[in-house]
Short mmCIF file of C-alpha atoms and ligand atoms in Angstrom, two decimals:
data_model
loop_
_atom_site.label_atom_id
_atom_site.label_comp_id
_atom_site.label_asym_id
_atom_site.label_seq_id
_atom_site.Cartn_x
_atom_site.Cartn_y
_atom_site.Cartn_z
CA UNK A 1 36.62 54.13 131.08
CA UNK A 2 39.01 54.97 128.19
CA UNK A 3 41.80 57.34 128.62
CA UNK A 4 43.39 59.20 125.66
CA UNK A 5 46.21 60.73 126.23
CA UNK A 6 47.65 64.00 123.66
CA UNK A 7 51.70 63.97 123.37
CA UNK A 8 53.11 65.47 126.10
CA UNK A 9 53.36 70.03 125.73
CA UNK A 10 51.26 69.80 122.97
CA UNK A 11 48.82 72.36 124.43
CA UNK A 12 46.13 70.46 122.77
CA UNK A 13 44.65 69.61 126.68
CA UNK A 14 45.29 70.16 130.16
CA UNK A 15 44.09 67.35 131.62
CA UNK A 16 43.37 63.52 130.22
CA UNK A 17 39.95 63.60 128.74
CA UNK A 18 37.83 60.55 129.54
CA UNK A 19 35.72 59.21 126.46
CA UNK A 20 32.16 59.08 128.04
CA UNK A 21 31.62 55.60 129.52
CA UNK A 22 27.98 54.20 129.63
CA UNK A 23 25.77 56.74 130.92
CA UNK A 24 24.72 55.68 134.51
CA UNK A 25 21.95 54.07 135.09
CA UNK A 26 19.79 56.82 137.63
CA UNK A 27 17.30 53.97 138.69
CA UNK A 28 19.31 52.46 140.74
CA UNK A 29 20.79 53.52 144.07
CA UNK A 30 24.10 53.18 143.07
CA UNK A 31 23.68 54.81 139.24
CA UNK A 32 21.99 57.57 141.11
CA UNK A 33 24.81 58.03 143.41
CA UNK A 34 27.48 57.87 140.47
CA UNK A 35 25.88 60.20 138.55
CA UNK A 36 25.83 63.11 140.96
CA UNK A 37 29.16 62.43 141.57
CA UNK A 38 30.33 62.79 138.06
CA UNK A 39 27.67 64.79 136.34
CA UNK A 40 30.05 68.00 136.35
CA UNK A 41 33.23 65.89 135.85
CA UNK A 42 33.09 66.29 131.68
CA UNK A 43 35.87 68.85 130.80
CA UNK A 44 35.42 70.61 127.30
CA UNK A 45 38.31 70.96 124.94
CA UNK A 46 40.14 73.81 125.25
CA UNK A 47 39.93 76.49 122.72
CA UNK A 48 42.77 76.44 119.96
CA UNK A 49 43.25 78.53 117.27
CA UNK A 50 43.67 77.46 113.88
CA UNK A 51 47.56 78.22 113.43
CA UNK A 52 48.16 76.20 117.02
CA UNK A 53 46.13 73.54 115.53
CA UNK A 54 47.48 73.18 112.04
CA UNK A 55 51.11 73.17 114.01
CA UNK A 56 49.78 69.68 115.64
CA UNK A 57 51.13 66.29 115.06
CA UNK A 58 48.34 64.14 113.17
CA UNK A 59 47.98 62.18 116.35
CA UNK A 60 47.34 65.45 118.51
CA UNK A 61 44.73 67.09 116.26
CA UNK A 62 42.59 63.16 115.13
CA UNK A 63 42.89 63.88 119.62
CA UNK A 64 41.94 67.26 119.42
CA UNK A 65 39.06 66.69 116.69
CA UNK A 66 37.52 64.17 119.20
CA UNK A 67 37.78 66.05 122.19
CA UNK A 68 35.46 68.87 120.41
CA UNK A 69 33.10 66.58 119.12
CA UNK A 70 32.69 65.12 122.59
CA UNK A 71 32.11 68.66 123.62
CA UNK A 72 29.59 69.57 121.15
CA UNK A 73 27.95 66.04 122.51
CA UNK A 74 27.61 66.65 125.82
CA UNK A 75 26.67 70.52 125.91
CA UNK A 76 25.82 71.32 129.35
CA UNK A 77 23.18 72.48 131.27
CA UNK A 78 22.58 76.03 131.38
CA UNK A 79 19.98 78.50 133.61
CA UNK A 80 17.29 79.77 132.30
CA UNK A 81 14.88 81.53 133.72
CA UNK A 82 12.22 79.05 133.57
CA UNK A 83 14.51 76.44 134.89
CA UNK A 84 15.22 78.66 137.56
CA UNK A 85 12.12 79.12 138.80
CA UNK A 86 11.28 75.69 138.83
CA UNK A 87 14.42 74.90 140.75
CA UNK A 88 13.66 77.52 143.61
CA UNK A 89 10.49 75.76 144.30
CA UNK A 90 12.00 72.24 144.41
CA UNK A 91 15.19 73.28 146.29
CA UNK A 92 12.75 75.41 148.68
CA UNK A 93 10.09 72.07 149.09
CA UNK A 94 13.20 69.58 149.54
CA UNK A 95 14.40 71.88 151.91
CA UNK A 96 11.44 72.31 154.23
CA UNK A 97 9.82 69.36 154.21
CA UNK A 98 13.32 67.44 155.47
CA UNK A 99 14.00 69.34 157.87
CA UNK A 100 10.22 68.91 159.28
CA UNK A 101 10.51 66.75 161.85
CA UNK A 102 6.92 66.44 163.34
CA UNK A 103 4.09 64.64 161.43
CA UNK A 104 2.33 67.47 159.59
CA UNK A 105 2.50 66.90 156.35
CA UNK A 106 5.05 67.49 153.72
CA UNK A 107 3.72 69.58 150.13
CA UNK A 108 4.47 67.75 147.25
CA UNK A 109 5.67 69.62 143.79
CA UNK A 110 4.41 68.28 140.06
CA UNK A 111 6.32 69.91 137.49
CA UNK A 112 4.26 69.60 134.32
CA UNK A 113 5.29 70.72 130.82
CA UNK A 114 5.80 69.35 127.05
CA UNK A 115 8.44 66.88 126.02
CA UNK A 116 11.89 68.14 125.64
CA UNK A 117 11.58 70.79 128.21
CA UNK A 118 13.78 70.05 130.49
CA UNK A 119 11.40 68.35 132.83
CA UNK A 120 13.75 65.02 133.68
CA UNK A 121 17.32 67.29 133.93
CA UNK A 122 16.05 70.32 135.59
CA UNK A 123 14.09 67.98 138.63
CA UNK A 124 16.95 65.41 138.43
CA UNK A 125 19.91 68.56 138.72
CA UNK A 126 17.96 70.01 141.58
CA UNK A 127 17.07 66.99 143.52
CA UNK A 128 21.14 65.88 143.15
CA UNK A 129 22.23 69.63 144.50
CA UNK A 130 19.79 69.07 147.69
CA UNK A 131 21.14 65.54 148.18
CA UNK A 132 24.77 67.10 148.52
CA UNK A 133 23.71 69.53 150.93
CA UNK A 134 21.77 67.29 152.75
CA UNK A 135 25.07 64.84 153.02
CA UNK A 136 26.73 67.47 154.05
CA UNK A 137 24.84 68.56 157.07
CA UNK A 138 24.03 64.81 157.77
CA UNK A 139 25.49 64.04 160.98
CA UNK A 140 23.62 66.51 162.38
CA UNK A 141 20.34 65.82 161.00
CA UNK A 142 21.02 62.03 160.02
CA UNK A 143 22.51 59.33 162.57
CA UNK A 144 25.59 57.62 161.23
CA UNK A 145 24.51 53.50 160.49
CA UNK A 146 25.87 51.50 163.89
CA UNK A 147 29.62 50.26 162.96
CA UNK A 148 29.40 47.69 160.77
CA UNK A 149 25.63 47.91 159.34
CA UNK A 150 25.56 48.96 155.78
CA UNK A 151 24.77 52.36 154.93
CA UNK A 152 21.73 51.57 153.01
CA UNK A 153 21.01 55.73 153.33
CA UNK A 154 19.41 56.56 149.77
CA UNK A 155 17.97 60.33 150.45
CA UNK A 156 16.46 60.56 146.65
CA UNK A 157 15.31 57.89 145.08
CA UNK A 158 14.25 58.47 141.11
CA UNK A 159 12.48 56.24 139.59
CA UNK A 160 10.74 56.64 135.86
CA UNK A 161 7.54 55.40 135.39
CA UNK A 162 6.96 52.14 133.08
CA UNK A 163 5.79 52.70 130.21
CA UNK A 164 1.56 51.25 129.83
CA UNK A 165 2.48 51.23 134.16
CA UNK A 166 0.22 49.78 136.04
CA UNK A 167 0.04 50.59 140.12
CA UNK A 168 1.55 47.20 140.88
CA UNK A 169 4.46 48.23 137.93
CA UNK A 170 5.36 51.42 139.73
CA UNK A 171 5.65 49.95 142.87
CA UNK A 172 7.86 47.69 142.17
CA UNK A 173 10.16 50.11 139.85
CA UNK A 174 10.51 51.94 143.47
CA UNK A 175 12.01 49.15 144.55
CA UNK A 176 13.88 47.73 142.02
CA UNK A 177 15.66 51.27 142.99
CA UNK A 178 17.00 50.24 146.39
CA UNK A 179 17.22 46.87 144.87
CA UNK A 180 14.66 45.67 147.61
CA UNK A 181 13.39 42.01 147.45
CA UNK A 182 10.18 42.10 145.99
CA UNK A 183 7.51 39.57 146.22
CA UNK A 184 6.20 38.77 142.47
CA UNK A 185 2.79 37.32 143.66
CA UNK A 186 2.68 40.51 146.39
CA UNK A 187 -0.75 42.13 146.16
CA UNK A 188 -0.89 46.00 145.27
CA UNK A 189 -1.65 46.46 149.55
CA UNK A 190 1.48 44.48 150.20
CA UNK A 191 3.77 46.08 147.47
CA UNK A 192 2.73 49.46 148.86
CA UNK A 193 3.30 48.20 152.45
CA UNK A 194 6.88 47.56 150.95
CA UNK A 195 7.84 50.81 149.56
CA UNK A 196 6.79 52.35 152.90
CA UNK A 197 9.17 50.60 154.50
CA UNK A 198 12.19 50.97 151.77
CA UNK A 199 11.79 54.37 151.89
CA UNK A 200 12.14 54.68 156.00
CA UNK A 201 14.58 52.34 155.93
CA UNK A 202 17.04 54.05 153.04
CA UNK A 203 16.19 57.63 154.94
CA UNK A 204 14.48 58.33 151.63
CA UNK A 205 14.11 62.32 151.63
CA UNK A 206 12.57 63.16 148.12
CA UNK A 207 10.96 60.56 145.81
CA UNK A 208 10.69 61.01 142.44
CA UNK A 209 8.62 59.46 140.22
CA UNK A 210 9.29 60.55 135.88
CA UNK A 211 6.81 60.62 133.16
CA UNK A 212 4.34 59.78 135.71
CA UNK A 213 1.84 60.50 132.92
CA UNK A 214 1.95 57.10 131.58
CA UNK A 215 -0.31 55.76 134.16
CA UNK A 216 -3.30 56.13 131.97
CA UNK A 217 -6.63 57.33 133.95
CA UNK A 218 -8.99 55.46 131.80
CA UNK A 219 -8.21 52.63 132.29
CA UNK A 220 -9.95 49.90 134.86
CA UNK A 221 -7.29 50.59 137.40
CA UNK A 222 -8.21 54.10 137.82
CA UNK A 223 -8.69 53.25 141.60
CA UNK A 224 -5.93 51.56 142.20
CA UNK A 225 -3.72 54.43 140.39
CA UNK A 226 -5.22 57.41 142.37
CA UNK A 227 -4.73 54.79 145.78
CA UNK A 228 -1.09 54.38 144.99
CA UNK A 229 -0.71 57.96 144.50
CA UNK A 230 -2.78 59.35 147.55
CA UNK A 231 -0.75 56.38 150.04
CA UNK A 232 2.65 57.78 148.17
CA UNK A 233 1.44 61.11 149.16
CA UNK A 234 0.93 60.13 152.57
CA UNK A 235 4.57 59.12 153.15
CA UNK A 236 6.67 61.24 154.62
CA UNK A 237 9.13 62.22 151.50
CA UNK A 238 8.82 64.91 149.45
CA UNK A 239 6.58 63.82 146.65
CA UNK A 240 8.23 65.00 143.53
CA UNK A 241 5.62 63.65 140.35
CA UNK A 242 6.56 64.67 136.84
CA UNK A 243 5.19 64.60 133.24
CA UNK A 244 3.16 66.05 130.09
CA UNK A 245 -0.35 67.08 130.47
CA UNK A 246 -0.76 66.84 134.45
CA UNK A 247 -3.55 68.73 134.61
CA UNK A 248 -5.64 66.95 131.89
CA UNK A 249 -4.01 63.46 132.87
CA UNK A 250 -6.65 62.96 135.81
CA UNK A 251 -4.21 62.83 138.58
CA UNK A 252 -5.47 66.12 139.95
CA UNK A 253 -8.86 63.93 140.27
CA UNK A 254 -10.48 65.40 143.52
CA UNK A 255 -7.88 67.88 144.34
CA UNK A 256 -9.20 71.33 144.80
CA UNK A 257 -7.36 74.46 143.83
CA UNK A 258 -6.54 77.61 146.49
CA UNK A 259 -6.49 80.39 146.88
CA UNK A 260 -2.59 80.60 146.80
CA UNK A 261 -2.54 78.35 143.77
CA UNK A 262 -1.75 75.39 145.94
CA UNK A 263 -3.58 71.83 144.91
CA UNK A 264 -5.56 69.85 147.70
CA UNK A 265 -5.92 66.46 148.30
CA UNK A 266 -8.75 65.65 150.19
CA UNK A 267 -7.35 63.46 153.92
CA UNK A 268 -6.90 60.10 152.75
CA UNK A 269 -7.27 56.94 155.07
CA UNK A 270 -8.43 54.01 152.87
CA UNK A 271 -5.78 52.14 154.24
CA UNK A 272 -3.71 53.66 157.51
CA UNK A 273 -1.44 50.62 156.96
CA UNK A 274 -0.16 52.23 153.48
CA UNK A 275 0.45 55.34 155.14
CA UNK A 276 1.91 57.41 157.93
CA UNK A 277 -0.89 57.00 160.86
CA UNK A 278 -0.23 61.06 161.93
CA UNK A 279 -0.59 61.92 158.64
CA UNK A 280 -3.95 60.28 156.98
CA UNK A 281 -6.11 62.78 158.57
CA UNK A 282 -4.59 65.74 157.23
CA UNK A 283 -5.45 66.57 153.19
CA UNK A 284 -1.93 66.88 150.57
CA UNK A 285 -1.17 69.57 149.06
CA UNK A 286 0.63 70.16 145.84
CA UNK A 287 2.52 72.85 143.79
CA UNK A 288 1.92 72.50 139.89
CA UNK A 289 5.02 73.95 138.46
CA UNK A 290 5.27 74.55 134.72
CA UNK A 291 8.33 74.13 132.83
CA UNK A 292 7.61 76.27 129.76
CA UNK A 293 9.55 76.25 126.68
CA UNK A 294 11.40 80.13 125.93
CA UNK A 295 9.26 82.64 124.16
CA UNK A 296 9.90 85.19 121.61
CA UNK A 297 7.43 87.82 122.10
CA UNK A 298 8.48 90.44 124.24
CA UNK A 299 12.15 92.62 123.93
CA UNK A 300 13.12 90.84 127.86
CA UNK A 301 11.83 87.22 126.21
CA UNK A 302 14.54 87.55 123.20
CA UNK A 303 16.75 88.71 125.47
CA UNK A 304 16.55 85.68 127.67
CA UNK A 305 16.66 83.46 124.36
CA UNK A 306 19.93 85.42 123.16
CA UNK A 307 21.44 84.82 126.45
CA UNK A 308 20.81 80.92 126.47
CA UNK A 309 22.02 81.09 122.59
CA UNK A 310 25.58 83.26 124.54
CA UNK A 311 25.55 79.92 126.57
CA UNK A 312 25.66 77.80 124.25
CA UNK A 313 28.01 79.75 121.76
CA UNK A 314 30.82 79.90 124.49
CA UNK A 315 30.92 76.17 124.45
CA UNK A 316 31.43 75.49 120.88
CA UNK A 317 35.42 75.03 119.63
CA UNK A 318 34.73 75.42 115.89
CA UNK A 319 37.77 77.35 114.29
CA UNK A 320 35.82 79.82 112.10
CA UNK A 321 33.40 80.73 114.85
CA UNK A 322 32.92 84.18 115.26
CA UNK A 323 31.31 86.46 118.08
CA UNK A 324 27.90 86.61 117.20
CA UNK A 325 27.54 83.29 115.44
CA UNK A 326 24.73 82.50 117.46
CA UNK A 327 23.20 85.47 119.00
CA UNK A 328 23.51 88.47 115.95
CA UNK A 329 21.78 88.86 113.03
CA UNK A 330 18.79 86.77 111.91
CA UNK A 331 19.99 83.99 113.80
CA UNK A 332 18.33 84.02 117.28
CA UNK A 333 14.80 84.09 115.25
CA UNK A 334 16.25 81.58 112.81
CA UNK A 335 16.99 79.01 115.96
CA UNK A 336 13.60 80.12 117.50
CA UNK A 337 12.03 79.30 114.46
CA UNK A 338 13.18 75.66 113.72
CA UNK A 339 12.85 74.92 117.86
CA UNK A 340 10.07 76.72 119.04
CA UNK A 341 12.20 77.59 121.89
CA UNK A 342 12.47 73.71 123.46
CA UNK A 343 15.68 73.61 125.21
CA UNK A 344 15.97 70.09 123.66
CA UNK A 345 15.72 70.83 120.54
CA UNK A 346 18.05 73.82 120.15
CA UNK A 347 20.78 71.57 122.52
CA UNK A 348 20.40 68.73 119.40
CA UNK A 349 20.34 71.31 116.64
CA UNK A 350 23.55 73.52 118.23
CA UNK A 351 25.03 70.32 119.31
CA UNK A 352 24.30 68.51 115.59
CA UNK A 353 25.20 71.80 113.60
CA UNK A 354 28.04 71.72 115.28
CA UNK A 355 29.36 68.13 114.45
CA UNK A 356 28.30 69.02 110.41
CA UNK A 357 30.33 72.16 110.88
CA UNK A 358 33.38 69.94 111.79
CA UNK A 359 32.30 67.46 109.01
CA UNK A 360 31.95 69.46 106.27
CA UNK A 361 35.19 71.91 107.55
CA UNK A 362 32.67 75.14 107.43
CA UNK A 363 33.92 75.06 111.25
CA UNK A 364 31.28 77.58 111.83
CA UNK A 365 27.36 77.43 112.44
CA UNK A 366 25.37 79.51 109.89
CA UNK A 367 21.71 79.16 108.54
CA UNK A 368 23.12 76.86 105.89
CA UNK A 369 24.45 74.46 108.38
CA UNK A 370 21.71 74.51 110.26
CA UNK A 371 19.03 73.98 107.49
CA UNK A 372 20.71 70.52 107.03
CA UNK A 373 20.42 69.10 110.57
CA UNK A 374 17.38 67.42 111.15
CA UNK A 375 15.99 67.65 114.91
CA UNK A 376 14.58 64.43 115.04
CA UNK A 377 11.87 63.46 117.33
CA UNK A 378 12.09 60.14 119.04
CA UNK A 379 14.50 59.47 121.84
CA UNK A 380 15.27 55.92 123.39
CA UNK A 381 13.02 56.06 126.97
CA UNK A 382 10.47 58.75 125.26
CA UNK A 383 6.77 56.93 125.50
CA UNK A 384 5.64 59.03 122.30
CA UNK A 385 2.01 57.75 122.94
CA UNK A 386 2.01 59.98 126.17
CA UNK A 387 3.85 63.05 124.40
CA UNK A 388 6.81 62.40 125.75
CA UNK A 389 8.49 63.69 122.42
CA UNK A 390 6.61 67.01 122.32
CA UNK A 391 6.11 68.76 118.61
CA UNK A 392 9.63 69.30 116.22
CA UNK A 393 8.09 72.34 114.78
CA UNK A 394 8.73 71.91 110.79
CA UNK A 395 11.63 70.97 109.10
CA UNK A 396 13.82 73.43 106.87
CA UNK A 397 12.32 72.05 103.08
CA UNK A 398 15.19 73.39 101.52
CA UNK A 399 16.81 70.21 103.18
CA UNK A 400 15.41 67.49 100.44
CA UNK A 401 17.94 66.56 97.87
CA UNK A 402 20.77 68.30 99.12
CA UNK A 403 24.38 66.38 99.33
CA UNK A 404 27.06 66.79 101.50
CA UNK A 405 29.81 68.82 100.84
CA UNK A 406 33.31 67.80 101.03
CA UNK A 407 35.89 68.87 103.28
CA UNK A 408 38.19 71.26 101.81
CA UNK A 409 39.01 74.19 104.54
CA UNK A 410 40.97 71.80 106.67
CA UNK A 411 44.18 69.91 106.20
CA UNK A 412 43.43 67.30 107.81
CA UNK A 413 40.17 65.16 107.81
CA UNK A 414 40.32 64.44 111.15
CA UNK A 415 37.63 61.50 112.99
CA UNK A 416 35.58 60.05 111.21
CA UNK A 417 32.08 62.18 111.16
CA UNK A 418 29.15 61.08 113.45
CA UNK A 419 26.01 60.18 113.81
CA UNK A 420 24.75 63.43 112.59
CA UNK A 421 21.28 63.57 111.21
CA UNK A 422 22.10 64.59 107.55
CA UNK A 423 19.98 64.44 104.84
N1 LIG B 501 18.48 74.19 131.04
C1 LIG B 501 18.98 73.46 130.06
N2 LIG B 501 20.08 73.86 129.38
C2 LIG B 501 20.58 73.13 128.38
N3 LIG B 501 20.09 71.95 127.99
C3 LIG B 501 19.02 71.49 128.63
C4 LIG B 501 18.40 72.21 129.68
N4 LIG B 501 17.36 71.50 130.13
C5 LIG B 501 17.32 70.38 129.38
N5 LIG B 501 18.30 70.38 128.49
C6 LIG B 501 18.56 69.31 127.54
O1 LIG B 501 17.36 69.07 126.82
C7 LIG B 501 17.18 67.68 126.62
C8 LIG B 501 15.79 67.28 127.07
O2 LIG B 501 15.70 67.48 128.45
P1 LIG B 501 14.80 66.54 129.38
O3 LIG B 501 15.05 66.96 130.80
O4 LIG B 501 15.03 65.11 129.06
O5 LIG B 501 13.36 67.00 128.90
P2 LIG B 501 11.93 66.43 129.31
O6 LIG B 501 12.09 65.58 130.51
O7 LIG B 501 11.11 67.66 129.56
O8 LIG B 501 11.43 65.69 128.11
C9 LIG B 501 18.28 66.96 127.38
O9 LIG B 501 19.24 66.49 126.47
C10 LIG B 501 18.88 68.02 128.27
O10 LIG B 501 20.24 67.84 128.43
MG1 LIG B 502 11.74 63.55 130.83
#
């Protein structure tokens, strides 16, 4: 990791900021592990004004400069009351089913929604909070590894889906997590066999398996995808599956809804080997969570959009924002309009519109800022073909043809811009 360091008293930062190393890798045990370590460790910059900043050595504000745009970059994650909900259940499943000890067995959760929703961050945030509680009370509920063994203790395992997966695929992605041996001519039996026993032996609590809407239904391993899912099931982690279109997707293939909304897997016992003996007899059972994007009809719906757009406007360090900026006038509808209330896409346009601010020197966010970022679809890791992108309602088409402006509000030009979508 890079250090940058201001001069020293210049007010411009408390503390050293870090420029953002490579991202961890979360499919591994040990990228996993890092990440919810540091996933709150990014500190923004701290808010200047524009007569402290003009007062700056050139060295301090170029330091300044690039410790906002890493803060427009890496807006965090904020509450909202879909998120929320969707967290409850998770935290309440994790929760329960761990500390079940007998052989009954543990409800799984599938959080469907569109791309973009917050699907990956909202499962991932709430599986990483459990995981610290859970190491926290772990000496009571956990034995310590014998002196000298390696703690090989891995209590959520995440693990996204290949894309065109096949059963076999999958299988060995869950191991590839624990960075288990695996056997390349292993059978789809044996590879199962495998994770069964990587997940006892790595105390695996909640297993999560991303985008597990790429494994096709149509295809001529139908039976081998539903088997890998029902023996999963029948493990005894909490089953965490999530992706776009669930319910059209086939998984739910035999399940049967109740009366308390609850899915039901009929018993499974195809193979006892695959799965927990106690448990084969008994049928799954599933929560179908959606993650919804926010809505606009309702007076309490625009209020809960305003108060995500608050969020987001406290984080910004532009020098001509105002209060308001985001959430008054026509601009909550404006940002509604151009995101259709996707958390993902308002995060890229607030987070882009606020790099062009800095580029341009408008150092505010204003409909004519904003009708020059393009939210563009197409992520690295986003399968497309299984909607993994979800719909960028249309573009502003006042955007064609126009040119950037040049910078004259500031006096200095400060870092060079990014890689802002401009057109
Ligand atoms: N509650 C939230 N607040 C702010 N940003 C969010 C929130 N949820 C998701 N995001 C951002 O939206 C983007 C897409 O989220 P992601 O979880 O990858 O969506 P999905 O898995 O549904 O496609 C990410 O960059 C993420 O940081
Ligand atoms: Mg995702």
């Amino acid at each position: 990791m890079a250090a940058i360091s201001p001069s020293p008293n210049s007010g411009v930062s408390s503390s050293d900021f870090v420029l953002p190393d490579e991202p961890p890798d979360r499919e591994t045990a040990e990228g996993w592990a890092q990440w919810r370590r540091s996933r709150r460790s990014f500190v923004a910059a701290p808010f200047l004004d524009l007569r402290t900043y003009r007062a700056l050595s050139p060295r301090d504000k170029a330091f300044h400069d690039l410790h906002r745009r890493a803060t427009h970059a890496n807006l965090p994650m904020l509450e909202t009351p879909m998120s929320a909900t969707v967290s409850r259940l998770l935290h309440s499943r994790m929760q329960t089913n761990s500390l079940n000890a007998g052989p009954s067995t543990r409800p799984g959760v599938m959080i469907n929604g569109g791309g973009n929703q917050g699907k990956t961050e909202t499962t991932a945030e709430a599986a990483a909070s459990f995981e610290e509680m859970w190491l926290h009370l772990r000496q009571r509920c956990d034995p310590e590894p014998l002196p000298g063994v390696r703690d090989v203790r891995c209590t959520v395992a995440y693990v996204q889906t290949p894309v065109k997966a096949t059963p076999k695929a999958t299988c060995e992605s869950i191991l590839d997590f624990f960075g288990d041996h695996i056997s390349r001519s292993a059978t789809l039996t044996q590879l199962i066999r495998q994770v069964r026993t990587s997940l006892r032996d790595h105390r695996t609590r909640v297993l999560i398996l991303d985008d597990i809407t790429r494994l096709r239904m149509h295809r001529v391993d139908d039976q081998d995808t539903l088997d890998l899912l029902r023996s999963l099931m029948s493990m005894r982690v909490t089953l965490i599956l999530v992706g776009v279109g669930i319910p059209k997707s086939g998984l739910l293939r035999g399940a049967q809804r109740d009366a308390t909304g609850q899915w039901a897997f009929e018993p499974y016992a195809l193979d006892a080997d695959w799965a927990d003996d106690e448990t084969t007899q008994t049928e799954r059972r599933f929560d179908l969570a959606d993650l919804e994007p926010f809505r606009y009809g309702t007076a309490e719906d625009i209020a809960h959009f305003v108060t995500h757009l608050a969020g987001l406007e406290g984080q910004l360090r532009l020098f001509n924002a105002r209060p308001g900026m985001l959430t008054g006038g026509i601009m909550p509808e404006y940002v509604y309009r151009r995101t259709g209330g996707v958390v993902g896409y308002i995060e890229r346009l607030i987070g882009d519109g606020a790099a062009l601010a800095m580029d341009t020197g408008t150092e505010e966010i204003n409909e004519g800022v904003l009708d020059r970022v393009l939210i563009r679809a197409g992520g690295p890791r986003r399968d497309a073909a299984s909607g993994e992108e979800g719909e960028v309602p249309p573009q502003p088409a006042s955007m064609k043809g126009r040119r950037k402006p040049r910078n004259k509000v500031l006096d200095d030009p400060g870092v060079p811009a990014s890689s802002t979508a401009v057109t």
